[in-house]
Coordinates of C-alpha atoms (C1' of nucleotides) in Angstrom, one line a residue:
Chain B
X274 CA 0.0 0.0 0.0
X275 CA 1.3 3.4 -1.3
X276 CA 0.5 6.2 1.3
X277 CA 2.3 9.6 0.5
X278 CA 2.3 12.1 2.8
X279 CA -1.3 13.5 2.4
X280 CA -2.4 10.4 2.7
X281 CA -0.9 10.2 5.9
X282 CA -2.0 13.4 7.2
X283 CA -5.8 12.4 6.4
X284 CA -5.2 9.1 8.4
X285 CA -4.0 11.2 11.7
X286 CA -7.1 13.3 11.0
X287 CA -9.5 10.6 10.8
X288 CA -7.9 8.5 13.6
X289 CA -8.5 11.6 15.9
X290 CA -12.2 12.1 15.0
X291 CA -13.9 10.8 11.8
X292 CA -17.1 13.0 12.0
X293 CA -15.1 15.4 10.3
X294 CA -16.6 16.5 6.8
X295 CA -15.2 16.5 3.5
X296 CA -14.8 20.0 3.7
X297 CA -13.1 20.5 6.6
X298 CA -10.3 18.2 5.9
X299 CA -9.9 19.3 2.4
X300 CA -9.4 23.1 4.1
X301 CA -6.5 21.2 6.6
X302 CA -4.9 19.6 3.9
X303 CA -5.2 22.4 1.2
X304 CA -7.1 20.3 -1.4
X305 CA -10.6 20.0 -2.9
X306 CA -13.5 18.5 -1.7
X307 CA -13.5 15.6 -4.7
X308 CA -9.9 15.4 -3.6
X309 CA -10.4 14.3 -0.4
X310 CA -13.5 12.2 -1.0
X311 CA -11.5 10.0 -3.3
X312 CA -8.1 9.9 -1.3
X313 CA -10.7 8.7 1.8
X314 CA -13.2 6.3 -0.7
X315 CA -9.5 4.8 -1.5
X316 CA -8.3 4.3 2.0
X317 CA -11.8 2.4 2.9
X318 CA -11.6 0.2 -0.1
X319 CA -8.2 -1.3 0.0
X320 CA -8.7 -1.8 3.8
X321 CA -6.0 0.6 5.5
X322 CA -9.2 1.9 6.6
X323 CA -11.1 -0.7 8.9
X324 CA -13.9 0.7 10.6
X325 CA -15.8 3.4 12.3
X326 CA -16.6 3.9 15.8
X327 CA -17.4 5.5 19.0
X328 CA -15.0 5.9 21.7
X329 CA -16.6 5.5 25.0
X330 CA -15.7 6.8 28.4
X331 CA -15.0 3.6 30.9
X332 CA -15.7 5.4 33.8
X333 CA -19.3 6.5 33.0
X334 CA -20.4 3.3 31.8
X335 CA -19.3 1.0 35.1
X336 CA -16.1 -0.9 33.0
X337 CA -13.2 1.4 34.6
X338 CA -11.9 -1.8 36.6
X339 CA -9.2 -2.3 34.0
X340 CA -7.3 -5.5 34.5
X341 CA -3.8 -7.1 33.0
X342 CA -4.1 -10.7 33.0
X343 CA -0.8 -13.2 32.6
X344 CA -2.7 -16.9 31.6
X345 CA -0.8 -20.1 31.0
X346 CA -2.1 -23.3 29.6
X347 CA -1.2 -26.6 30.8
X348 CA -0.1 -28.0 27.7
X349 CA 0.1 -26.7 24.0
X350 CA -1.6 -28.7 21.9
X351 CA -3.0 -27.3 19.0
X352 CA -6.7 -28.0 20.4
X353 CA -6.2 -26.9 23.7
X354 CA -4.8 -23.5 22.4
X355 CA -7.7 -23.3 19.6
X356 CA -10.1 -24.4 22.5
X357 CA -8.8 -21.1 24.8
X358 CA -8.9 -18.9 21.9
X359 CA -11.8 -19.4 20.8
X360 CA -13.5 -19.0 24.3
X361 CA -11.9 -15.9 24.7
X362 CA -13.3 -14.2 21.9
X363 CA -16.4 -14.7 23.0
X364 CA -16.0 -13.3 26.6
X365 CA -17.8 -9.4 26.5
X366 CA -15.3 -8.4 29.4
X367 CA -12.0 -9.7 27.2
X368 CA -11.3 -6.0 24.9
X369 CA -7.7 -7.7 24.3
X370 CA -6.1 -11.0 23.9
X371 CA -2.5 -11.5 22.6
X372 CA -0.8 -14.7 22.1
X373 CA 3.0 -14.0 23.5
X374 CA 6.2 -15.5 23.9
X375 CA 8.0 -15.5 27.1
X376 CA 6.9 -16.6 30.7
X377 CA 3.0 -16.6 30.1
X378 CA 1.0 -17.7 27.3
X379 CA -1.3 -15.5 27.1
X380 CA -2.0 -11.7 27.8
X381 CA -6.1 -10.8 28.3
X382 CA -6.8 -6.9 28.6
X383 CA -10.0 -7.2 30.9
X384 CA -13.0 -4.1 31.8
X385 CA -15.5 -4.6 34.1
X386 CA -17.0 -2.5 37.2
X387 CA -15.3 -3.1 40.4
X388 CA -13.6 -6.1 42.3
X389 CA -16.2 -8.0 42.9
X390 CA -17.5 -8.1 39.2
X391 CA -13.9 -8.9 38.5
X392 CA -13.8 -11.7 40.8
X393 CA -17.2 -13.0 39.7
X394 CA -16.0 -12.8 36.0
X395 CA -12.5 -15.1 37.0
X396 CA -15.1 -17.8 38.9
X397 CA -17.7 -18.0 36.5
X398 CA -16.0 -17.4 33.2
X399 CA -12.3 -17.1 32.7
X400 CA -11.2 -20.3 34.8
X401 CA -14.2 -22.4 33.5
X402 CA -12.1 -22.5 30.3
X403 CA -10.2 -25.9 30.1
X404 CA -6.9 -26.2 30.4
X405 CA -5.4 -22.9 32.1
X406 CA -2.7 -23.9 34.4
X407 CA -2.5 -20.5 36.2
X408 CA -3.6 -17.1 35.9
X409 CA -1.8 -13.7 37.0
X410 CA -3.5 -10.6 37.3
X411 CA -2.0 -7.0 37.6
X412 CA -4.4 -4.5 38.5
X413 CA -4.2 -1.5 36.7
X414 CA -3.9 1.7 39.1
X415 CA -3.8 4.4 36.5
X416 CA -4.5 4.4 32.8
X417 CA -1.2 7.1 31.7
X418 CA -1.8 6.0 27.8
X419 CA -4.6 4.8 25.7
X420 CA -5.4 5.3 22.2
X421 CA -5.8 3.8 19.4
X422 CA -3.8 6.3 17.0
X423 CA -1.3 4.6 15.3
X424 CA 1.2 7.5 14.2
X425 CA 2.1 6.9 10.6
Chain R
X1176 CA -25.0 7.9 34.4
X1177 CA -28.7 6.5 34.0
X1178 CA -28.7 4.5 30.8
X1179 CA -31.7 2.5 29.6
X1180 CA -31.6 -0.7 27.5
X1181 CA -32.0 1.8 24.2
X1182 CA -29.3 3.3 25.2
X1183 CA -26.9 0.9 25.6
X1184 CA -28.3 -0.9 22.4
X1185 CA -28.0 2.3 20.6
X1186 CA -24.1 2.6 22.5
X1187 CA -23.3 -1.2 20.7
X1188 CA -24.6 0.0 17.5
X1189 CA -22.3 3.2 17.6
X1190 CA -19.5 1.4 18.8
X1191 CA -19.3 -1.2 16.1
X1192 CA -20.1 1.8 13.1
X1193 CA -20.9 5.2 13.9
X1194 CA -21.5 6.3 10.4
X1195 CA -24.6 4.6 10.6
X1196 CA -27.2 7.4 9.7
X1197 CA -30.0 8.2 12.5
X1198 CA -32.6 6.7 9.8
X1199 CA -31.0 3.4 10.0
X1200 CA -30.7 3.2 13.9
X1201 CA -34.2 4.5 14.3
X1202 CA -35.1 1.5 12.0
X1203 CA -33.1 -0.9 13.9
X1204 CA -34.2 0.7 17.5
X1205 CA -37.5 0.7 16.8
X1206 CA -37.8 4.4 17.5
X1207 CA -38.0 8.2 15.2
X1208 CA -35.1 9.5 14.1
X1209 CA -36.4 12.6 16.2
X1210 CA -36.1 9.6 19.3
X1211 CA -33.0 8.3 18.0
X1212 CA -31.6 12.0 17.4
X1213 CA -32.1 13.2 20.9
X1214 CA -30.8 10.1 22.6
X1215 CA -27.5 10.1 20.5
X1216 CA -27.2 14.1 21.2
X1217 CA -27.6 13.4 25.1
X1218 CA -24.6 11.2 25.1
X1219 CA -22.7 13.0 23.4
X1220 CA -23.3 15.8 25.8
X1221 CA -22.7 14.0 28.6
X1222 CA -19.3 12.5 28.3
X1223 CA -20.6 8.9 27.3
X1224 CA -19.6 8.8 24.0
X1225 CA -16.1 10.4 24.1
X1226 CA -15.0 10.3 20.2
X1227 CA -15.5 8.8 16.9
X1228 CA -12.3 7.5 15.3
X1229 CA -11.2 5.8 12.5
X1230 CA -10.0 2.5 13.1
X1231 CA -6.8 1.5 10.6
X1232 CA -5.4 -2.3 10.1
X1233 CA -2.3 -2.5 11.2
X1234 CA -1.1 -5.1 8.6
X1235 CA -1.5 -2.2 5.4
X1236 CA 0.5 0.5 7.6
X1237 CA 3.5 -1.7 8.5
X1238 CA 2.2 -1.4 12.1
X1239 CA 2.0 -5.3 12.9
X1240 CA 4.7 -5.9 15.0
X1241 CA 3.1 -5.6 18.7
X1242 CA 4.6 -5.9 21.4
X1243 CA 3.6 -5.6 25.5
X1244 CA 6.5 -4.5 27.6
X1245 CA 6.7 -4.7 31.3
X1246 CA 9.0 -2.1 32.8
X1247 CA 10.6 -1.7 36.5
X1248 CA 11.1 1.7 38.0
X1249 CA 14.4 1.9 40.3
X1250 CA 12.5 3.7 42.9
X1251 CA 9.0 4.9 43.1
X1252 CA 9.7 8.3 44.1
X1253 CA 6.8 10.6 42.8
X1254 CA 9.5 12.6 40.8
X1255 CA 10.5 9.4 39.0
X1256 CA 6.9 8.0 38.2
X1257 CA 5.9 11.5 36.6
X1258 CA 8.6 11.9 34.7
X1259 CA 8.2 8.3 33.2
X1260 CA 4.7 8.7 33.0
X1261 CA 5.0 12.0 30.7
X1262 CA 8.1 11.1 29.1
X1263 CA 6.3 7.6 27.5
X1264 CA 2.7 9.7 26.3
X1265 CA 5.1 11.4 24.1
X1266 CA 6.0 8.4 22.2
X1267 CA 4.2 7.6 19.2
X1268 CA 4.8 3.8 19.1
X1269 CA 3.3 2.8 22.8
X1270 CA -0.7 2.5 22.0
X1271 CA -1.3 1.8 25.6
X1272 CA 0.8 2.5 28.9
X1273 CA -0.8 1.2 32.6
X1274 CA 0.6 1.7 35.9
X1275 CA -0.2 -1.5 37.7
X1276 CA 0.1 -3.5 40.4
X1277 CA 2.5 -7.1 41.1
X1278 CA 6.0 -7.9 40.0
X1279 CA 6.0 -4.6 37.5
X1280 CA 5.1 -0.8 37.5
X1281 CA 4.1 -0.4 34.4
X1282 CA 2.7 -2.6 31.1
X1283 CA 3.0 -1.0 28.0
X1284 CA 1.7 -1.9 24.4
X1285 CA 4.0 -1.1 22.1
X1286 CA 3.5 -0.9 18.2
X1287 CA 6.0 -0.9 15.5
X1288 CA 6.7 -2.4 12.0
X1289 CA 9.0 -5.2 12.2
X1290 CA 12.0 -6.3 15.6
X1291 CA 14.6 -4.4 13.5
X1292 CA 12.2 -1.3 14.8
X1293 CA 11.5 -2.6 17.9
X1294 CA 15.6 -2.4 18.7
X1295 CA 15.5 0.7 17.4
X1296 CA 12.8 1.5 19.6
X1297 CA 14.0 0.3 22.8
X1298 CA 17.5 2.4 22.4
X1299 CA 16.6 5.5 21.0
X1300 CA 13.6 5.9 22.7
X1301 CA 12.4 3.8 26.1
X1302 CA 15.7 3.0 27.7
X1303 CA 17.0 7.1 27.2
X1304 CA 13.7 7.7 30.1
X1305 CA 15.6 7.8 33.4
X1306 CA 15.5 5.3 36.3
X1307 CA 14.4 2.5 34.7
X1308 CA 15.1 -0.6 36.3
X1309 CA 14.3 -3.5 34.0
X1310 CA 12.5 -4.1 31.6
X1311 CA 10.8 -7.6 29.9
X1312 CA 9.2 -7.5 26.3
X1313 CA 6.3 -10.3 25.3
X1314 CA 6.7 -10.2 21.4
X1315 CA 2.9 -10.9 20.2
X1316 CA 2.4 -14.2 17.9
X1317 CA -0.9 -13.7 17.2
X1318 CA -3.5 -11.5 18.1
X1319 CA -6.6 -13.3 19.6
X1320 CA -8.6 -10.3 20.3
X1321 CA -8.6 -6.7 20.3
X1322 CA -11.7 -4.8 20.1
X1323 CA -12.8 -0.7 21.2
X1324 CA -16.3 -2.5 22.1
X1325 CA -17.0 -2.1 26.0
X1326 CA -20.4 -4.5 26.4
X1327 CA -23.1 -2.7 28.6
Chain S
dG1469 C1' -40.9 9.8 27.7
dG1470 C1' -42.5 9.5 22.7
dT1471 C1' -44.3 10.8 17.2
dG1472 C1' -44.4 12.9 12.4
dA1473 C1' -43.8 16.7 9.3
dA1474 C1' -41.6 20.5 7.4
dA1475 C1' -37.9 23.8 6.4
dA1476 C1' -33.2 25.3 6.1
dC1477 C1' -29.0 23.9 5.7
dA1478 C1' -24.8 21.0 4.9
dC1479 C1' -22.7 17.2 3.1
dT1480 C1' -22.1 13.2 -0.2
dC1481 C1' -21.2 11.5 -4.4
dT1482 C1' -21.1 11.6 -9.4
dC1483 C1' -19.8 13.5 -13.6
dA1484 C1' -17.7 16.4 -17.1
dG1485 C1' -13.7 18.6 -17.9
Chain I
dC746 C1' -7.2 17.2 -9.4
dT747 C1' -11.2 20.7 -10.0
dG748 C1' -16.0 22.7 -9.8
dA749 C1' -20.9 22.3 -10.2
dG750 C1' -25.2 19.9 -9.4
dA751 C1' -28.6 16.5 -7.9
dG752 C1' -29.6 13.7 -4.2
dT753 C1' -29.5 12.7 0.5
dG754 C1' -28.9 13.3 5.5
dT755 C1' -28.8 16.5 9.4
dT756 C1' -30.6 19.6 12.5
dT757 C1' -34.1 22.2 14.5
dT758 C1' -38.7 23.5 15.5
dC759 C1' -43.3 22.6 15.7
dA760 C1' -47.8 20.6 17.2
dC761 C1' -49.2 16.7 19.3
dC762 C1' -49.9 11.9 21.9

DNA sequence: GGTGAAAACACTCTCAG
DNA sequence: CTGAGAGTGTTTTCACC
């Protein structure tokens, strides 16, 4: 994928807040409104573009619990490790999950309300998954950086 | 915060495509677009939904390479945290930075295109911040998860 | 809380150059 | 890439349930 610098520019823009108009960004970036419109129909189409969304705040919607969880499995066999994965994904309270080398298998990103929802969410769903031969979690006292800019 | 079950539908909906026009989430909400209108303005208003943002993939930017990082402080002296703390916003490459609790101070998400990057990374950039102790990179294999979407 | 309609305005998207 | 135009969506107000 070919991105020149305007190109760039218009994916910092967007990254920052897509409700921008046409117009607006072709003022910031000193081209016309068809200009723009096609450099973004572009973007979308060969996929450098994913999606649209809202950004909401975690602290006024009860998820501002925000924990770091080291998992292991017990063995890695290719169906325990699809099993995991796939159990994950489906688990609302799981925003992350990266498969990582090193000491732990696993590294889950987890939002929910307070302790006690956390605890309920390790009893009920996180350890009924098969296979996990131990779980670390750090709690996360402060959020200094989150975003999901990607400076190009 | 007092959100009812609209809401929070309407919140999902927004979070997995805010382009959507009001006509269409009227239509799926079952409500008017006046309805729909005056819902999405009131969370706006009131801090729920925080931004719209264009999501990128990070496989067309030459992004791909992630990488979580868990980094000791030599002392926790307030001086040292804050100046860690502001020195790492500034750095394009870390997505995500949390101060935690456990073994570490501090987990950081790190994106970049390839290890030769990473290296680069870690010498010109991370290890100049003062007083840190140590620190230990997971290097991403795959990427389970990793969604904006906060379940209400 | 909700609806539907209307009007003014702004933006999207296409097309010819 | 540009400028213009038709079509569409947004935003607001209104009377009303």
């Amino acid at each position: 994928m070919q991105l020149d610098e305007t190109d760039k520019k218009l994916l910092l823009f967007l990254q920052q807040d897509c409700k921008q108009t046409t117009k607006e960004l072709s003022y910031k970036l000193g081209l016309s409104i068809t200009a723009v419109y096609e450099r973004v129909r572009k973007l979308e189409n060969n996929g450098v573009i994913s999606k649209y969304v809202a950004i909401l705040d975690k602290t006024k919607i009860d998820k501002n619990f925000v924990i770091l969880c080291h998992v292991k499995l017990t063995q890695h066999k290719k169906e325990y490790v699809l099993r995991f994965e796939k159990e994950v994904m489906t688990l609302d309270e799981v925003t992350e999950c990266f498969h990582v080398s090193g000491d732990y298998d696993y590294i889950l990103k987890i939002c929910v309300k307070d302790m006690e929802d956390y605890r309920n969410f390790m009893l009920t769903k996180l350890t009924t998954i098969q296979h996990i031969a131990s779980t670390q979690s750090s709690f996360t006292i402060s959020e200094v950086k989150n975003t999901t800019e990607l400076v190009l």
